[in-house]
Tab-separated table of C-alpha atoms in Angstrom:
chain	number	residue	atom	x	y	z
A	1176	GLY	CA	-3.809	-3.443	-43.581
A	1177	ASN	CA	-3.046	-5.801	-40.746
A	1178	SER	CA	-4.197	-9.398	-41.005
A	1179	VAL	CA	-3.965	-12.785	-39.293
A	1180	THR	CA	-4.063	-16.159	-41.008
A	1181	GLN	CA	-4.661	-19.411	-39.164
A	1182	MET	CA	-4.665	-22.997	-40.300
A	1183	GLU	CA	-8.111	-24.170	-41.234
A	1184	GLY	CA	-9.832	-26.605	-38.981
A	1185	PRO	CA	-11.297	-28.611	-37.641
A	1186	VAL	CA	-8.316	-30.292	-36.072
A	1187	THR	CA	-9.065	-33.666	-34.517
A	1188	LEU	CA	-6.525	-35.328	-32.236
A	1189	SER	CA	-6.404	-38.198	-29.811
A	1190	GLU	CA	-5.748	-37.476	-26.151
A	1191	GLU	CA	-2.042	-36.984	-25.333
A	1192	ALA	CA	-1.188	-36.113	-28.950
A	1193	PHE	CA	1.031	-33.136	-29.832
A	1194	LEU	CA	-0.778	-30.009	-30.995
A	1195	THR	CA	0.340	-27.309	-33.384
A	1196	ILE	CA	-1.964	-24.596	-34.701
A	1197	ASN	CA	-0.228	-22.364	-37.209
A	1198	CYS	CA	-0.665	-18.606	-37.170
A	1199	THR	CA	1.001	-16.043	-39.419
A	1200	TYR	CA	0.421	-12.333	-39.526
A	1201	THR	CA	0.903	-9.212	-41.611
A	1202	ALA	CA	1.344	-5.950	-39.764
A	1203	THR	CA	3.183	-2.682	-39.826
A	1204	GLY	CA	5.497	-2.041	-36.938
A	1205	TYR	CA	5.771	-4.410	-34.003
A	1206	PRO	CA	2.385	-5.700	-32.903
A	1207	SER	CA	1.544	-7.555	-29.729
A	1208	LEU	CA	0.380	-11.104	-30.429
A	1209	PHE	CA	-2.250	-13.118	-28.597
A	1210	TRP	CA	-3.912	-16.501	-28.506
A	1211	TYR	CA	-7.482	-16.683	-27.260
A	1212	VAL	CA	-9.540	-19.801	-26.508
A	1213	GLN	CA	-13.319	-20.081	-26.709
A	1214	TYR	CA	-14.997	-23.020	-24.960
A	1215	PRO	CA	-18.529	-23.936	-26.027
A	1216	GLY	CA	-21.109	-21.394	-24.912
A	1217	GLU	CA	-18.508	-19.031	-23.470
A	1218	GLY	CA	-16.685	-15.869	-24.418
A	1219	LEU	CA	-13.090	-15.698	-25.585
A	1220	GLN	CA	-10.456	-16.035	-22.874
A	1221	LEU	CA	-6.879	-14.906	-23.165
A	1222	LEU	CA	-4.651	-17.967	-23.328
A	1223	LEU	CA	-1.246	-16.341	-23.759
A	1224	LYS	CA	0.456	-13.332	-25.266
A	1225	ALA	CA	3.823	-11.996	-26.438
A	1226	THR	CA	4.706	-8.356	-26.926
A	1227	LYS	CA	8.060	-8.434	-28.717
A	1228	ALA	CA	10.185	-10.562	-30.989
A	1229	ASP	CA	11.484	-13.854	-29.513
A	1230	ASP	CA	9.146	-13.593	-26.508
A	1231	LYS	CA	7.529	-16.878	-25.561
A	1232	GLY	CA	4.045	-16.820	-24.104
A	1233	SER	CA	2.928	-19.827	-22.081
A	1234	ASN	CA	-0.076	-20.915	-20.049
A	1235	LYS	CA	-1.750	-24.218	-19.116
A	1236	GLY	CA	0.855	-26.195	-21.054
A	1237	PHE	CA	0.366	-24.138	-24.222
A	1238	GLU	CA	3.254	-22.166	-25.734
A	1239	ALA	CA	3.796	-19.788	-28.618
A	1240	THR	CA	6.922	-17.884	-29.667
A	1241	TYR	CA	6.876	-14.497	-31.409
A	1242	ARG	CA	8.921	-15.047	-34.584
A	1243	LYS	CA	9.425	-11.775	-36.383
A	1244	GLU	CA	11.581	-13.263	-39.146
A	1245	THR	CA	8.773	-15.596	-40.204
A	1246	THR	CA	5.914	-13.357	-38.936
A	1247	SER	CA	4.503	-16.330	-37.065
A	1248	PHE	CA	3.064	-17.157	-33.638
A	1249	HIS	CA	2.301	-20.879	-33.749
A	1250	LEU	CA	0.465	-22.425	-30.802
A	1251	GLU	CA	1.813	-25.705	-29.415
A	1252	LYS	CA	0.999	-28.131	-26.643
A	1253	GLY	CA	2.868	-31.316	-25.938
A	1254	SER	CA	-0.032	-33.458	-24.750
A	1255	VAL	CA	-3.631	-32.395	-25.331
A	1256	GLN	CA	-6.567	-33.385	-23.156
A	1257	VAL	CA	-10.245	-33.770	-23.946
A	1258	SER	CA	-10.839	-30.580	-21.961
A	1259	ASP	CA	-8.744	-28.636	-24.515
A	1260	SER	CA	-11.491	-29.060	-27.108
A	1261	ALA	CA	-12.407	-25.507	-28.082
A	1262	VAL	CA	-11.955	-22.875	-30.780
A	1263	TYR	CA	-8.582	-21.115	-30.779
A	1264	PHE	CA	-8.080	-17.600	-32.141
A	1265	CYS	CA	-4.805	-15.922	-33.012
A	1266	ALA	CA	-4.889	-12.127	-32.788
A	1267	LEU	CA	-2.654	-9.106	-33.054
A	1268	ARG	CA	-2.755	-5.504	-31.990
A	1269	ALA	CA	-0.454	-2.934	-33.502
A	1270	TYR	CA	0.245	0.257	-31.597
A	1271	GLY	CA	-2.620	2.730	-31.835
A	1272	GLN	CA	-4.693	0.329	-33.893
A	1273	ASN	CA	-7.537	-2.071	-33.355
A	1274	PHE	CA	-7.321	-5.787	-32.580
A	1275	VAL	CA	-7.270	-8.099	-35.589
A	1276	PHE	CA	-8.449	-11.688	-35.136
A	1277	GLY	CA	-7.854	-14.769	-37.234
A	1278	PRO	CA	-10.843	-16.889	-38.318
A	1279	GLY	CA	-10.412	-19.388	-35.474
A	1280	THR	CA	-9.410	-23.062	-35.486
A	1281	ARG	CA	-11.697	-25.644	-33.941
A	1282	LEU	CA	-9.894	-28.368	-31.990
A	1283	SER	CA	-11.568	-31.636	-31.029
A	1284	VAL	CA	-9.702	-34.026	-28.746
A	1285	LEU	CA	-10.985	-37.587	-28.598
A	1286	PRO	CA	-10.518	-39.839	-25.561
B	1168	ASP	CA	-16.517	-10.759	-9.282
B	1169	THR	CA	-17.232	-11.106	-12.998
B	1170	ALA	CA	-14.929	-8.823	-14.981
B	1171	VAL	CA	-17.091	-8.190	-18.062
B	1172	SER	CA	-20.744	-9.079	-17.735
B	1173	GLN	CA	-23.439	-8.782	-20.335
B	1174	THR	CA	-27.165	-9.433	-20.228
B	1175	PRO	CA	-29.186	-11.183	-21.366
B	1176	LYS	CA	-27.347	-14.396	-22.268
B	1177	TYR	CA	-30.077	-15.412	-24.723
B	1178	LEU	CA	-32.448	-13.182	-26.640
B	1179	VAL	CA	-35.135	-14.549	-28.942
B	1180	THR	CA	-37.319	-12.035	-30.733
B	1181	GLN	CA	-39.269	-11.445	-33.896
B	1182	MET	CA	-38.333	-9.446	-36.949
B	1183	GLY	CA	-39.069	-5.758	-36.649
B	1184	ASN	CA	-38.711	-5.592	-32.873
B	1185	ASP	CA	-36.291	-3.362	-30.967
B	1186	LYS	CA	-33.990	-4.870	-28.343
B	1187	SER	CA	-31.076	-3.889	-26.099
B	1188	ILE	CA	-28.066	-5.725	-24.727
B	1189	LYS	CA	-26.310	-4.387	-21.653
B	1190	CYS	CA	-22.630	-4.611	-20.772
B	1191	GLU	CA	-20.685	-3.656	-17.677
B	1192	GLN	CA	-17.008	-4.039	-16.789
B	1193	ASN	CA	-15.453	-3.715	-13.343
B	1194	LEU	CA	-11.831	-3.759	-14.487
B	1195	GLY	CA	-11.419	0.013	-14.629
B	1196	HIS	CA	-10.635	-0.146	-18.351
B	1197	ASP	CA	-10.986	2.941	-20.501
B	1198	THR	CA	-11.998	1.236	-23.735
B	1199	MET	CA	-15.007	-0.974	-24.431
B	1200	TYR	CA	-16.068	-2.801	-27.583
B	1201	TRP	CA	-18.889	-4.653	-29.246
B	1202	TYR	CA	-18.078	-7.621	-31.483
B	1203	LYS	CA	-20.370	-9.783	-33.602
B	1204	GLN	CA	-19.583	-13.491	-34.037
B	1205	ASP	CA	-21.300	-15.305	-36.887
B	1206	SER	CA	-22.180	-18.976	-37.141
B	1207	LYS	CA	-18.696	-19.782	-38.491
B	1208	LYS	CA	-17.121	-18.202	-35.401
B	1209	PHE	CA	-15.744	-15.246	-37.374
B	1210	LEU	CA	-15.375	-12.161	-35.139
B	1211	LYS	CA	-16.145	-8.704	-36.464
B	1212	ILE	CA	-15.714	-5.510	-34.519
B	1213	MET	CA	-18.729	-3.235	-34.507
B	1214	PHE	CA	-17.958	-0.359	-32.159
B	1215	SER	CA	-15.319	0.886	-29.785
B	1216	TYR	CA	-15.689	3.508	-27.065
B	1217	ASN	CA	-12.916	5.183	-25.128
B	1218	ASN	CA	-13.946	7.065	-22.006
B	1219	LYS	CA	-17.537	7.289	-23.253
B	1220	GLU	CA	-16.517	8.583	-26.683
B	1221	LEU	CA	-17.021	6.638	-29.902
B	1222	ILE	CA	-13.680	5.901	-31.587
B	1223	ILE	CA	-14.530	3.043	-33.953
B	1224	ASN	CA	-17.694	2.588	-35.901
B	1225	GLU	CA	-17.259	-0.106	-38.502
B	1226	THR	CA	-19.650	-0.593	-41.366
B	1227	VAL	CA	-22.662	-1.395	-39.252
B	1228	PRO	CA	-26.266	-0.514	-40.155
B	1229	ASN	CA	-27.480	2.541	-38.325
B	1230	ARG	CA	-30.160	0.346	-36.766
B	1231	PHE	CA	-27.388	-0.490	-34.292
B	1232	SER	CA	-26.741	2.262	-31.768
B	1233	PRO	CA	-24.271	1.959	-28.910
B	1234	LYS	CA	-24.660	4.038	-25.785
B	1235	SER	CA	-22.063	4.563	-23.082
B	1236	PRO	CA	-23.468	6.298	-19.983
B	1237	ASP	CA	-20.093	5.995	-18.247
B	1238	LYS	CA	-16.798	4.291	-18.954
B	1239	ALA	CA	-17.866	1.102	-17.163
B	1240	HIS	CA	-20.954	0.554	-19.321
B	1241	LEU	CA	-21.526	0.106	-23.035
B	1242	ASN	CA	-25.006	-0.897	-24.131
B	1243	LEU	CA	-26.124	-1.915	-27.598
B	1244	HIS	CA	-29.566	-1.034	-28.901
B	1245	ILE	CA	-30.857	-2.594	-32.099
B	1246	ASN	CA	-33.888	-1.259	-33.969
B	1247	SER	CA	-36.055	-3.079	-36.490
B	1248	LEU	CA	-34.347	-6.427	-36.059
B	1249	GLU	CA	-33.719	-8.526	-39.170
B	1250	LEU	CA	-33.063	-12.245	-39.652
B	1251	GLY	CA	-29.439	-11.496	-40.547
B	1252	ASP	CA	-28.869	-9.938	-37.126
B	1253	SER	CA	-28.974	-13.414	-35.578
B	1254	ALA	CA	-25.513	-13.997	-34.087
B	1255	VAL	CA	-23.618	-13.966	-30.819
B	1256	TYR	CA	-22.696	-10.469	-29.645
B	1257	PHE	CA	-19.698	-10.012	-27.378
B	1258	CYS	CA	-18.819	-7.067	-25.222
B	1259	ALA	CA	-15.129	-6.591	-24.390
B	1260	SER	CA	-12.828	-4.119	-22.679
B	1261	SER	CA	-9.126	-3.315	-22.649
B	1262	GLN	CA	-6.687	-0.855	-21.127
B	1263	GLY	CA	-4.023	0.667	-23.327
B	1264	ASP	CA	-1.964	-0.549	-26.234
B	1265	GLY	CA	-0.517	-4.012	-25.871
B	1266	SER	CA	-3.108	-4.947	-23.279
B	1267	PRO	CA	-5.356	-7.903	-24.027
B	1268	LEU	CA	-9.093	-7.797	-24.560
B	1269	HIS	CA	-11.334	-9.134	-21.822
B	1270	PHE	CA	-14.571	-10.589	-23.167
B	1271	GLY	CA	-18.000	-11.109	-21.696
B	1272	ASN	CA	-19.734	-14.458	-22.160
B	1273	GLY	CA	-21.810	-13.290	-25.074
B	1274	THR	CA	-25.470	-12.741	-25.921
B	1275	ARG	CA	-26.962	-15.158	-28.407
B	1276	LEU	CA	-29.533	-13.226	-30.425
B	1277	THR	CA	-32.032	-15.189	-32.487
B	1278	VAL	CA	-34.391	-13.305	-34.758
B	1279	THR	CA	-37.379	-15.292	-36.051
């Protein structure tokens, strides 16, 4: 079946540090890939998405590139802020199938 | 102008009681979902409805019963609540393959 693996957290960084959260997936066919962010006490919000190989999704300074050869969709940001502290979820959806979420990675950014 | 709204935000109740959580979306989406998030933030799908018809029913106790009066609403009724039901429940909706999920802000259920 389809699955998503994320790096285990928590990840703790200082403000303005570079962020990478690794995500790899297993799926049949060509799934769409997503990153969601969950701030404390809130629901999950779509951060970015990519629907085909080599697509780059970007939003709010975050980026992720759909790499079919390595089945990866790593999330990156060049300079994190305290306000980026949240839980980040990688997810996929293959055609005609349900969403599959990774376990989430908690990010804490210290001032 | 909230896209997916669910009520209540917090629900504290005793074991054995019956409770309901309501969800409404104004995005015009055809498919709605219920997810359960445990204390470790792991998300598990419970149900999915497409145009008022049940299309996914994961391994969930039959004490949980979803009801969809129309495609904009998907309510969750839980009978005989147990301690292990304590979690955050999220409603979500989507439109078509490749489209993202839109989540509500969650209902934190605490069973004492």
